[in-house]
XYZ file of C-alpha atoms in Angstrom:
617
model
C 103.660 85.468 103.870
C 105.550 85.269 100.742
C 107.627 88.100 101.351
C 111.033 88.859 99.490
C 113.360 87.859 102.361
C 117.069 87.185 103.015
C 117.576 83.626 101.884
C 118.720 81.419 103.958
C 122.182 79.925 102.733
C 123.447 82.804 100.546
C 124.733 86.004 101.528
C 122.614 87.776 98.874
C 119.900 90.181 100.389
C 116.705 90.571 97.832
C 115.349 93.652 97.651
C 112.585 95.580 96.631
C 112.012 99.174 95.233
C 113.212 102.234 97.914
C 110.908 102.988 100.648
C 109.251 106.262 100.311
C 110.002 107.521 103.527
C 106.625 107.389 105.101
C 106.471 105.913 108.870
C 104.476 102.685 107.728
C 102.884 100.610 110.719
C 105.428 97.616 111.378
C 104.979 94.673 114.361
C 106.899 95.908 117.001
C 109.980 93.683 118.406
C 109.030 92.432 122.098
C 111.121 90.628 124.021
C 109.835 87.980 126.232
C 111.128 89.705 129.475
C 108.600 92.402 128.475
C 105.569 90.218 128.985
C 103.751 89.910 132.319
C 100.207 88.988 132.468
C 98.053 88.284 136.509
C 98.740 84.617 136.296
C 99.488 81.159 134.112
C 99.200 77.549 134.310
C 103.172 77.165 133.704
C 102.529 78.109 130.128
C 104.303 81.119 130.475
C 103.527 85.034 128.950
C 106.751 84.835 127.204
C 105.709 82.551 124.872
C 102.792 84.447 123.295
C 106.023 86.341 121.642
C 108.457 83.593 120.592
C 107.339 83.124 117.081
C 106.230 79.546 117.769
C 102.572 78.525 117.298
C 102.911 74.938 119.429
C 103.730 77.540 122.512
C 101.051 79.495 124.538
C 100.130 81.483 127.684
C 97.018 80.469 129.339
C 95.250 81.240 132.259
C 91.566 80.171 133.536
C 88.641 82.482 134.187
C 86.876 86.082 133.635
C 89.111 88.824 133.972
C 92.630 87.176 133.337
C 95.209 89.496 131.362
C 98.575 89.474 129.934
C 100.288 93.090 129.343
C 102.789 94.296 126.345
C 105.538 96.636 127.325
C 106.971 98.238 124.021
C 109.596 99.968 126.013
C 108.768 103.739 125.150
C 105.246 105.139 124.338
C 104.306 104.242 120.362
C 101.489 104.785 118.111
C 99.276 101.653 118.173
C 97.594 100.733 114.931
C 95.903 97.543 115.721
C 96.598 93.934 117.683
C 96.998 90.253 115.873
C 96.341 86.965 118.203
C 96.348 83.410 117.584
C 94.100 81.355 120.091
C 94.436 77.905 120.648
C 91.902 75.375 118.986
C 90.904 78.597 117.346
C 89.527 77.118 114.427
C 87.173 75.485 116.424
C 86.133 77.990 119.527
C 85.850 81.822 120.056
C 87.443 83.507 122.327
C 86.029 87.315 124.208
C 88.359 89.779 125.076
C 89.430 93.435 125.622
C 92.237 95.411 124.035
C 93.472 98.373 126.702
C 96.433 100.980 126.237
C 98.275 102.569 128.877
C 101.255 105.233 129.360
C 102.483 104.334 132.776
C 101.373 100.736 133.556
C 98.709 101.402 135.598
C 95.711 103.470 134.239
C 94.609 101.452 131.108
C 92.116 102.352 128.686
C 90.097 100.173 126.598
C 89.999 100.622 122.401
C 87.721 97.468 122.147
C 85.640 95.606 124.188
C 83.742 92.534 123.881
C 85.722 91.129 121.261
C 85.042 87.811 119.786
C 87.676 85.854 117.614
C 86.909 84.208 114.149
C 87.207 80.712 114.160
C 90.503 80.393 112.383
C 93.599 78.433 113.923
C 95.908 81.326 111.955
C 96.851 84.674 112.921
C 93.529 87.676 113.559
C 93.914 91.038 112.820
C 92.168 93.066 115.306
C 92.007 96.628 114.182
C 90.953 100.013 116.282
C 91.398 103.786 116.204
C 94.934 104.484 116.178
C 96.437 105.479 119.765
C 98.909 108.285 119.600
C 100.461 107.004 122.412
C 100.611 104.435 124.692
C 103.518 101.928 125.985
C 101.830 98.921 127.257
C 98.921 96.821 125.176
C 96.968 94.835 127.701
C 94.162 91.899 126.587
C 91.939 91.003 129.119
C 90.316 87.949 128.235
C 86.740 85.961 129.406
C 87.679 82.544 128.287
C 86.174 80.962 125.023
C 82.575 79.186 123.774
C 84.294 75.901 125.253
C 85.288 76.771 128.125
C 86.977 79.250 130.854
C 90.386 79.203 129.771
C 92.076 82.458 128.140
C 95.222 80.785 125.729
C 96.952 82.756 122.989
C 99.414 81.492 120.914
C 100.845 84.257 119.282
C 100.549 87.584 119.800
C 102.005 90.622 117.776
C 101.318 94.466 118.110
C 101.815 97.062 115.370
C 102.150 100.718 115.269
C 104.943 103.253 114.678
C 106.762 106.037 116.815
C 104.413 107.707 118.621
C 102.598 110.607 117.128
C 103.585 114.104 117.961
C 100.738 115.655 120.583
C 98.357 118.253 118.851
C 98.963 117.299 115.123
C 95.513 114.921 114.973
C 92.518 116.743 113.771
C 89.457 114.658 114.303
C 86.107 115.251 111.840
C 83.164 114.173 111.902
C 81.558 115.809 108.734
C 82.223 116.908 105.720
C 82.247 120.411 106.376
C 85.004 119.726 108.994
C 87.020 117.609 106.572
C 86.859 120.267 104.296
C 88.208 122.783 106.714
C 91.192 119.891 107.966
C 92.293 119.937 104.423
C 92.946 123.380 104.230
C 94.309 123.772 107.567
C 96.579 120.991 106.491
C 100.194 121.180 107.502
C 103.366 118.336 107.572
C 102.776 116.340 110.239
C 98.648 117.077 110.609
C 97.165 113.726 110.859
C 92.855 114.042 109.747
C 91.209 111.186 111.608
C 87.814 110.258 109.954
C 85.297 108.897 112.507
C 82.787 106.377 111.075
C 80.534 107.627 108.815
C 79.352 108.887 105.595
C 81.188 111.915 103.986
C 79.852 113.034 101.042
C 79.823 116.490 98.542
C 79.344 117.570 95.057
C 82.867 117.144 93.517
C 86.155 116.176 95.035
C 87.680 116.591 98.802
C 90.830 118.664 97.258
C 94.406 118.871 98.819
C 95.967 121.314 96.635
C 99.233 122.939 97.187
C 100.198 121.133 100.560
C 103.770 119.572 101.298
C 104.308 117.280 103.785
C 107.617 115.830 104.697
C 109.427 112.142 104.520
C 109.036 112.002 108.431
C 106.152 114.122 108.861
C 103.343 113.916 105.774
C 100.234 114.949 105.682
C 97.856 112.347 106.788
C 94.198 111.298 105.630
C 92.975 108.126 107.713
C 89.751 106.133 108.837
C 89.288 105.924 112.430
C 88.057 102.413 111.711
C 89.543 101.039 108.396
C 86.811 100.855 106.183
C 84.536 102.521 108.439
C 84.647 106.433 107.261
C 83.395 106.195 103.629
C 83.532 108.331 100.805
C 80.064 108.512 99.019
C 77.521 110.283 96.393
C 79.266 112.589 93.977
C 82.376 113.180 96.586
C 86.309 112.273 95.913
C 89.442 113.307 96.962
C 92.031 114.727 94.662
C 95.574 115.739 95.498
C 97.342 117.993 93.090
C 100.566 119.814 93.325
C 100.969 118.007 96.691
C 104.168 116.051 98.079
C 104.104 113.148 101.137
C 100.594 112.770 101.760
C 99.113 109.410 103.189
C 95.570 108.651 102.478
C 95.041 105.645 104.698
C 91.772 102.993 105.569
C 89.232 104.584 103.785
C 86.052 102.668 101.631
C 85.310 104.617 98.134
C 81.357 103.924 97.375
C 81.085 106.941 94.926
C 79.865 107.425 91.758
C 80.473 109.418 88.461
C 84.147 109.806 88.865
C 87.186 108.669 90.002
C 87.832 108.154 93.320
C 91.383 109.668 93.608
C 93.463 111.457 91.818
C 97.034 112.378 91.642
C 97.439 115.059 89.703
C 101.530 116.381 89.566
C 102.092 114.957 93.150
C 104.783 113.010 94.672
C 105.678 110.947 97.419
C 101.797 109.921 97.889
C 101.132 106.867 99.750
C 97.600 104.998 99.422
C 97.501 102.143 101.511
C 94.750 100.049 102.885
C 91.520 101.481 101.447
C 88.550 99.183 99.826
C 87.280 100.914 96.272
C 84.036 99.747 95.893
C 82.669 102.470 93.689
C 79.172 102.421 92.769
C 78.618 102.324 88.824
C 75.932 104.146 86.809
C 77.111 102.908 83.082
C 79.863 106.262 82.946
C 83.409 105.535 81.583
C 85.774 105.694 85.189
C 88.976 105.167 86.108
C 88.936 104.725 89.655
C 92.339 105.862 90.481
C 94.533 107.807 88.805
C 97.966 109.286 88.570
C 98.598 112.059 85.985
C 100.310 115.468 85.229
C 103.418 116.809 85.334
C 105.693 116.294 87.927
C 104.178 113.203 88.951
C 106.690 110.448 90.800
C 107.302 108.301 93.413
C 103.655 107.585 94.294
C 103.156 104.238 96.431
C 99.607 102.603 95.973
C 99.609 99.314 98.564
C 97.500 96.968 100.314
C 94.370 98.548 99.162
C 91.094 96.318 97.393
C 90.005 96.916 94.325
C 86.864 94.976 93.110
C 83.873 94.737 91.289
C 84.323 96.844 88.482
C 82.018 96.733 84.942
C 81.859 100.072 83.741
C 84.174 100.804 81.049
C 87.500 102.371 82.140
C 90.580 101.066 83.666
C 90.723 100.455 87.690
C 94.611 102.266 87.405
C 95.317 104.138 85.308
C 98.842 106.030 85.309
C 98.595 108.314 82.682
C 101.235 111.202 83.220
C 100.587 114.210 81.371
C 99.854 113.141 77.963
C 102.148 114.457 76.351
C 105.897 114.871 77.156
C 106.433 113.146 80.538
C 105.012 109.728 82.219
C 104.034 109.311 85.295
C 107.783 107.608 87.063
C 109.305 105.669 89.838
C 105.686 104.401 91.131
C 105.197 101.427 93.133
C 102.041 99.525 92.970
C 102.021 96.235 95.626
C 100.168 94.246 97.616
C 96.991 94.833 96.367
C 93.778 92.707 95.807
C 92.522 93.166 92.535
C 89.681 90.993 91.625
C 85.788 90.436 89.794
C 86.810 93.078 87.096
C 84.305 92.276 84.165
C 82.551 91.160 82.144
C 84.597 91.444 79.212
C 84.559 94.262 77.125
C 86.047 94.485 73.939
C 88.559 97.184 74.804
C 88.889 100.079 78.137
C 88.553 97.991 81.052
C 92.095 96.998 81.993
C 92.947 96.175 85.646
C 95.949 98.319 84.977
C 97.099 100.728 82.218
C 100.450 101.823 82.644
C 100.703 104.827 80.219
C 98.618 105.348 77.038
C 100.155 105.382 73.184
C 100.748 109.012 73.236
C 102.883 108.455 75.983
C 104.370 105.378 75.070
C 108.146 106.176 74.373
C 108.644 107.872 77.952
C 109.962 105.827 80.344
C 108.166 105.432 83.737
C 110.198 102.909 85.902
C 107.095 101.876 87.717
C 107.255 99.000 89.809
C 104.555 96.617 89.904
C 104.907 93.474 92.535
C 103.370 91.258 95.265
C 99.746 92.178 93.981
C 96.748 89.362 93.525
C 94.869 89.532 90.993
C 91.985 87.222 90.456
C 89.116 87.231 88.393
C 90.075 90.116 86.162
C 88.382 89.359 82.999
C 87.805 93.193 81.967
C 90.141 93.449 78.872
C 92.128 91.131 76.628
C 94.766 93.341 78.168
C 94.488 93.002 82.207
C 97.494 94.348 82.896
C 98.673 96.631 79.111
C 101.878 98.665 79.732
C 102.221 101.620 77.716
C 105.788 102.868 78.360
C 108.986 101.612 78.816
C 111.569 100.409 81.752
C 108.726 99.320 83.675
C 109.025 96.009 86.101
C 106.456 93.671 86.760
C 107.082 90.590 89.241
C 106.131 88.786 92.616
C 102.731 88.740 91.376
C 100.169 86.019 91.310
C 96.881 85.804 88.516
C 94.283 83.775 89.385
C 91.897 82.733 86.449
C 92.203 86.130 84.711
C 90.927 86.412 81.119
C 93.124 88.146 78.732
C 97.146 88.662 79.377
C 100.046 90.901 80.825
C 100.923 92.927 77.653
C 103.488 94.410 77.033
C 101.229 96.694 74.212
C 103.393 99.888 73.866
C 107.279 101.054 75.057
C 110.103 99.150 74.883
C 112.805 97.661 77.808
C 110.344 96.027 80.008
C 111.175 93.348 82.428
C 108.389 90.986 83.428
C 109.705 88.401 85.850
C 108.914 85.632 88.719
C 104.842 85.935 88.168
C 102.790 82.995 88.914
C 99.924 83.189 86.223
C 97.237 80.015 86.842
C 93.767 79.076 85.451
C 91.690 76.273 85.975
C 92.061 74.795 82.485
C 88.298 75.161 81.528
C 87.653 78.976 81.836
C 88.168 80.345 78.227
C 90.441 83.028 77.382
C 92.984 83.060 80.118
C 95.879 83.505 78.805
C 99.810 84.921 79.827
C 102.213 87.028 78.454
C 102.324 88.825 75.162
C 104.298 91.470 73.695
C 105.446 94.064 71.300
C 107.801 96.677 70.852
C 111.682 96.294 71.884
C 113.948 94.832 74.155
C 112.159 93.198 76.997
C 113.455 90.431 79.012
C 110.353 87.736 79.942
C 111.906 85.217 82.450
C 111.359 83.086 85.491
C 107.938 83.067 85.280
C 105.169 80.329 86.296
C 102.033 79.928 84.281
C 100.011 76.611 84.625
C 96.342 75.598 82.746
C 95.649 78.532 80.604
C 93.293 78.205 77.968
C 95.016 81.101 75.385
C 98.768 81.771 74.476
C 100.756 81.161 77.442
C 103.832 83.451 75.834
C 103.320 84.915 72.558
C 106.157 87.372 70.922
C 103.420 88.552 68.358
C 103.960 90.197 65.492
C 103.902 93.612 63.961
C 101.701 95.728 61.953
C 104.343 98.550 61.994
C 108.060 98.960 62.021
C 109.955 101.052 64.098
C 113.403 100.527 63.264
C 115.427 98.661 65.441
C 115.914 101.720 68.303
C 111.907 102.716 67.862
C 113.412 105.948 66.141
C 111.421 105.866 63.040
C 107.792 106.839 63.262
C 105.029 109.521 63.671
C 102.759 110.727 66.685
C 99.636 108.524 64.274
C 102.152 105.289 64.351
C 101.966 105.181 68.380
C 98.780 102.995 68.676
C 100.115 100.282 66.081
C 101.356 96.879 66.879
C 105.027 97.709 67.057
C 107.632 95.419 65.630
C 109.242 92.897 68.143
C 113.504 93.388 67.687
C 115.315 91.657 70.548
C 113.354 90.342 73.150
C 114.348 87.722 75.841
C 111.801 84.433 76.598
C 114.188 82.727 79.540
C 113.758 80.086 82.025
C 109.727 79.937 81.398
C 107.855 77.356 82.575
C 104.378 76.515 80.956
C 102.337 73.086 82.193
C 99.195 72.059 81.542
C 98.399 74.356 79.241
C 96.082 74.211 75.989
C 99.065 76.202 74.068
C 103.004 77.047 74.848
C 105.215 79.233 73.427
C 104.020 81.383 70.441
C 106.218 83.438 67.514
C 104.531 85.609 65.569
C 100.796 84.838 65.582
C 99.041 87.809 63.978
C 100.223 91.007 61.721
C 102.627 91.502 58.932
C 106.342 91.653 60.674
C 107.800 88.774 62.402
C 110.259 89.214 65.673
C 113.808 90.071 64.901
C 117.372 89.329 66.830
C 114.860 87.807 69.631
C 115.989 85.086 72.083
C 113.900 81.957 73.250
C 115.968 79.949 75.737
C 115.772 77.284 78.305
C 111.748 77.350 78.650
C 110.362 74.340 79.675
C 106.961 73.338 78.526
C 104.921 70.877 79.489
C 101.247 70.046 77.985
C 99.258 67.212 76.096
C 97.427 69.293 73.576
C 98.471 71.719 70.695
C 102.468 72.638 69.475
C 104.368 73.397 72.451
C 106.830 75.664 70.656
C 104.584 77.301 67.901
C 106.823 79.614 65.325
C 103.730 81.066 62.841
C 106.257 83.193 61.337
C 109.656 82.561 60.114
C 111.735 84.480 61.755
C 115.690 84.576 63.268
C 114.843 83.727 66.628
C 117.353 82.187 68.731
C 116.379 79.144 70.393
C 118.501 77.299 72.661
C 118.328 74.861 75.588
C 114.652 74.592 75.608
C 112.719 71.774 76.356
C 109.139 69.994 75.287
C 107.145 67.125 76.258
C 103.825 65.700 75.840
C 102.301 66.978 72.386
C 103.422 68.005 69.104
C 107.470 69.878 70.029
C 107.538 72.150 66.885
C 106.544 73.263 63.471
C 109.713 74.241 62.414
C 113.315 72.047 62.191
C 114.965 72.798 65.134
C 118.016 70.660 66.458
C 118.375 68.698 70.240
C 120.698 71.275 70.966
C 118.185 74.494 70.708
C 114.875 72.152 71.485
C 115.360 68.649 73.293
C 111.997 66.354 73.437
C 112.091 65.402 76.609
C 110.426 64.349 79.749
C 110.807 67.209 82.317
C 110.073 64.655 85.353
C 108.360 67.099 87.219
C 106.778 66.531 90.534
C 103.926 68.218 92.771
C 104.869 70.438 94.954
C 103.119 73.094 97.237
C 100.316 72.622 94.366
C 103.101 73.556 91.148
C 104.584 71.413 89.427
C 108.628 71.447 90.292
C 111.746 69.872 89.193
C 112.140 66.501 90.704
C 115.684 64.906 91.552
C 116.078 62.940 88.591
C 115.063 65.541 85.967
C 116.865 66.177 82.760
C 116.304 69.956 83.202
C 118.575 70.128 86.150
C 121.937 71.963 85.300
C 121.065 71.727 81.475
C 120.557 75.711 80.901
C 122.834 77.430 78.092
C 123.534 80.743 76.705
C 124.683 83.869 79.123
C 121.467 85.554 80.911
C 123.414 87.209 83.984
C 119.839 88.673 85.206
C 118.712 85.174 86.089
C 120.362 84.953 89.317
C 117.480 82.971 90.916
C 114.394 80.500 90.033
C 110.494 82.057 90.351
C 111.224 80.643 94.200
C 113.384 83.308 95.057
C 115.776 80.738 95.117
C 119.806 81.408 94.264
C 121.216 79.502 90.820
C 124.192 78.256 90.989
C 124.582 75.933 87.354
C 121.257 76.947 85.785
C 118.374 74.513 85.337
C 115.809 74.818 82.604
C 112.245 76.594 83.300
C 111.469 78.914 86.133
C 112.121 76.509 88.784
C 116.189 75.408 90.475
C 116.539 72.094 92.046
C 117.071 72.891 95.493
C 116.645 72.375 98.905
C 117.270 76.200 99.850
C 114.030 77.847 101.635
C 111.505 79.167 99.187
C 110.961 83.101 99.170
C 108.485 83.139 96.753
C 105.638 81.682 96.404
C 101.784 81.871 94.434
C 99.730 84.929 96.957
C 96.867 84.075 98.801
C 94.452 86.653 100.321
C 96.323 86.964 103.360
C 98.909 88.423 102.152
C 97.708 91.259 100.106
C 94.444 93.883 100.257
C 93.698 95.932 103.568
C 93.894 93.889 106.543
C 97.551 91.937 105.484
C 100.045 92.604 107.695
């Protein structure tokens, strides 16, 4: 996983926006003493829990088990095993629970691996309680022989008795929600649950240990159909957990003036009829510290954004929300305007700050809107995340002070339109960030087609869907290869960027002008560097643009620094907020472009589908 981590070497602990207090499922810590299973072959239980994929228990024939002891009763959430050869053979097993050790019940049977040699999730109703996780295995498609590599089991404390109210219908969902109390966890069994308008928690206040919970039996397995939705408003700590959205005509949640909400590990696959939708939503006063994680979002062509965080319109954003590791992908096709993957505010909202959060998500395919991510407001971060062959850009379109940091952003080089980073407006800082064979403007500070004034003091409410004038931004320690175009400055409107920065980018292509200034403006430049088509179309000296080969080198896939580069310790200028390279890795004398030489282990790193959407750990 390419998790934010302590890295190893430095004393300096990464990390990432405050928990919201809810009681997340987390791999429990098992100590090899606490593994006993009815016999081995000298590869010993112990090593099933030793982190170490070359190490396994095994034992031979039907029937053969190997037991967990968590140490106190916990709430089990589901089971992942690695099999030996599993890329290659299935395995058949059964997953039991027990309090004391010695009556165990089973929460799947018959279950048959996927033929992968990584890490399975193997999910099942939650158990309230239970202290020991047994697998009972009946060898594999090649032979008799049960062997597990790894095994991990996740859950949480162990849920208070009588607080789980399981439904079965709508009608009884209906009545769960308005029995609702903190701590009441609804458990929806498989099925179908449908109405005409929204499943509505209204009014109801959960607590940082004890929210009010909404949650699949089976992720994905109680869906949410027809003309039915669920809308919180006025509502604090709820969870609304592992559920799969195939309605139609309207959003599939809302948060309206709620905090503390958690949605985590649903699938919205909402079924479109031509209507203008945004299929989740956060809006209304008093709206903050929302977390929306690990969820899917995909296949979306109707018109309307997939998030859209809109606050109340007016006089206050949306704020403090934290949107990560989700799967966004297949939005499209394109439409001219109204189908962004995510709209952080709207114009009329644009000066309010929201301090939203937006990191570790994949996004792939997105080709709704030249705009696939547009922010709207100001002091928002985005970083950690990974585009994948995305028409369109991460725009900074409205608000000012946004940071936008440590993003891989990759095409192919032949789909059209795929472009990076573009802004407006004032004050943000564009740094450390990755983008490789985009066919558009890989980092554009466009211009204006209305001034502000340098503190955005000087307009009117009809001025707030203009182009706003670009005063002081920050493009640092970019890196751009392979690309059909570089760096832009000014490309469209009347007003060129003022008091902006462009320093120690590094870019890399064969085609086009690598450092492309349409408009004369006062830009800084300093310490960049070029290579590999036309530098510049302005006079620029070695010291603010050096023509240069980079000497870069494959690795994992990007292309990196190599030893011998003239990038390495070559940055200039103060930028105290780039502490680290797009790696995750500490600078010590500053190289040029997102990447520092170094041997130091990598915390960062381009998202795959493992590590993001409903079934990531």
């Amino acid at each position: 996983m390419a998790h934010r981590k302590l890295v190893i070497g430095s004393s300096l602990l990464l990390t990432l926006a405050p928990s919201l207090g809810f009681a997340a499922d987390e791999k429990f810590s098992i100590p090899g003493t606490s593994v006993t299973a009815s016999s081995d072959d000298g590869n010993l239980p112990a090593y099933t829990v030793d982190g170490d994929l070359t190490t396994r228990w095994s034992a031979e024939g039907d029937g053969q088990w190997i037991r967990f002891d968590l140490g106190a009763n916990k709430k089990v959430a589901y089971v992942k095993i690695a099999f030996l050869n599993g890329a290659s053979r299935t395995f058949t097993f059964d997953i039991q629970t027990s309090t004391d050790g010695t009556t165990f019940s089973t929460v799947r049977s018959n279950v048959t691996s996927s033929l992968t040699g990584s890490l399975q999730t193997f999910d099942f109703t939650d158990v309230a309680s239970a202290r020991y996780v047994r697998l009972v295995g009946y060898g594999n498609t090649s032979n008799a022989w049960n062997s597990y590599l790894e095994v991990e089991i996740h859950g949480s404390a162990a849920e208070a008795p009588g607080n789980v109210v399981n439904v079965a219908t709508a009608a009884q969902l209906i009545t769960a929600l308005a029995n609702a109390t903190a701590g009441t966890t609804i458990v929806l069994a498989n099925g179908t649950y449908t109405k005409s308008g929204a499943f509505s928690i209204q009014n109801k206040n959960g607590t940082a240990s004890n929210p009010i919970t909404l949650k699949a039996a089976n992720r994905g397995q109680a869906i949410i159909s027809g003309d039915a939705s669920i809308s919180v408003s006025g509502s604090s700590y709820v969870v609304i957990e592992g559920l799969k959205f195939t309605n139609t005509g309207a959003s599939a949640i809302v948060l309206d003036g709620s905090n503390n909400v958690r949605v985590t590990r649903n699938t919205f696959d909402l079924t479109e009829n031509g209507t203008e939708v945004k299929w989740l939503m956060l809006k209304g006063s008093g709206s903050h510290h929302n977390r929306i994680d690990h969820n899917d979002f995909g296949g979306k062509s109707d018109p309307g954004p997939v998030i859209a965080m809109d606050g109340n319109y007016s006089t206050q954003m949306t704020q403090y929300d934290v949107i990560e590791y989700n799967y966004f992908h297949d939005i499209g096709p394109r439409l001219a305007n109204g189908l962004e993957t995510l709209r952080m505010g709207l114009s009329a909202v644009s000066m309010l700050d929201a301090y939203a959060t937006v990191q570790y998500n994949l996004f792939e395919r997105c080709d709704g809107d030249p705009e696939f991510i547009s922010i709207k407001s100001g002091h928002n971060t985005i970083r950690y995340n990974t585009v994948l062959n995305s028409q369109g850009q991460l725009t900074a379109r409205h608000g000012n002070y946004n940071s936008i940091y440590g993003n891989f952003i990759l095409g192919d080089g032949t789909k059209t339109g795929v472009g990076g980073i573009r802004i407006y407006g004032t004050d943000h800082k564009v740094y450390n960030n990755y983008l490789e064979k985009l066919t558009d403007d890989a980092l554009l500070i466009d211009g204006g087609d209305f001034d502000g004034g340098p503190n955005s003091s000087s307009y009117t409410s009809t001025d707030l869907s203009k182009h706003w004038k670009v005063y002081r931004a920050e493009v640092v320690n970019n890196t751009v290869v392979n690309s059909t175009t570089g760096l832009v400055i000014g490309k469209k409107y009347t007003y060129a960027p003022v008091d902006s920065k462009v320093a120690n980018n590094l870019i890399r292509n064969t085609t086009g002008t690598l450092y492309n200034e349409t408009k004369t403006s006062n830009t800084l430049f300093q310490g960049n560097i070029g290579y590999g088509a036309t530098l510049n179309n302005r006079s620029r000296t070695s010291s603010e643009l050096r023509n240069v080969n980079p000497s870069l080198t494959t690795s994992n896939g990007l292309q990196k620094l190599s030893s011998t580069s003239p990038a390495i310790n070559t940055a200039v200028g103060t930028y105290a907020y780039v502490a680290e390279d797009v790696d995750g890795q500490i600078r010590s004398t500053n190289d040029v472009g997102a990447d520092e030489y170094s041997t130091a282990a990598i915390a960062n790193a381009p998202l795959s589908l493992a590590d993001v959407g409903p079934n990531a750990p």
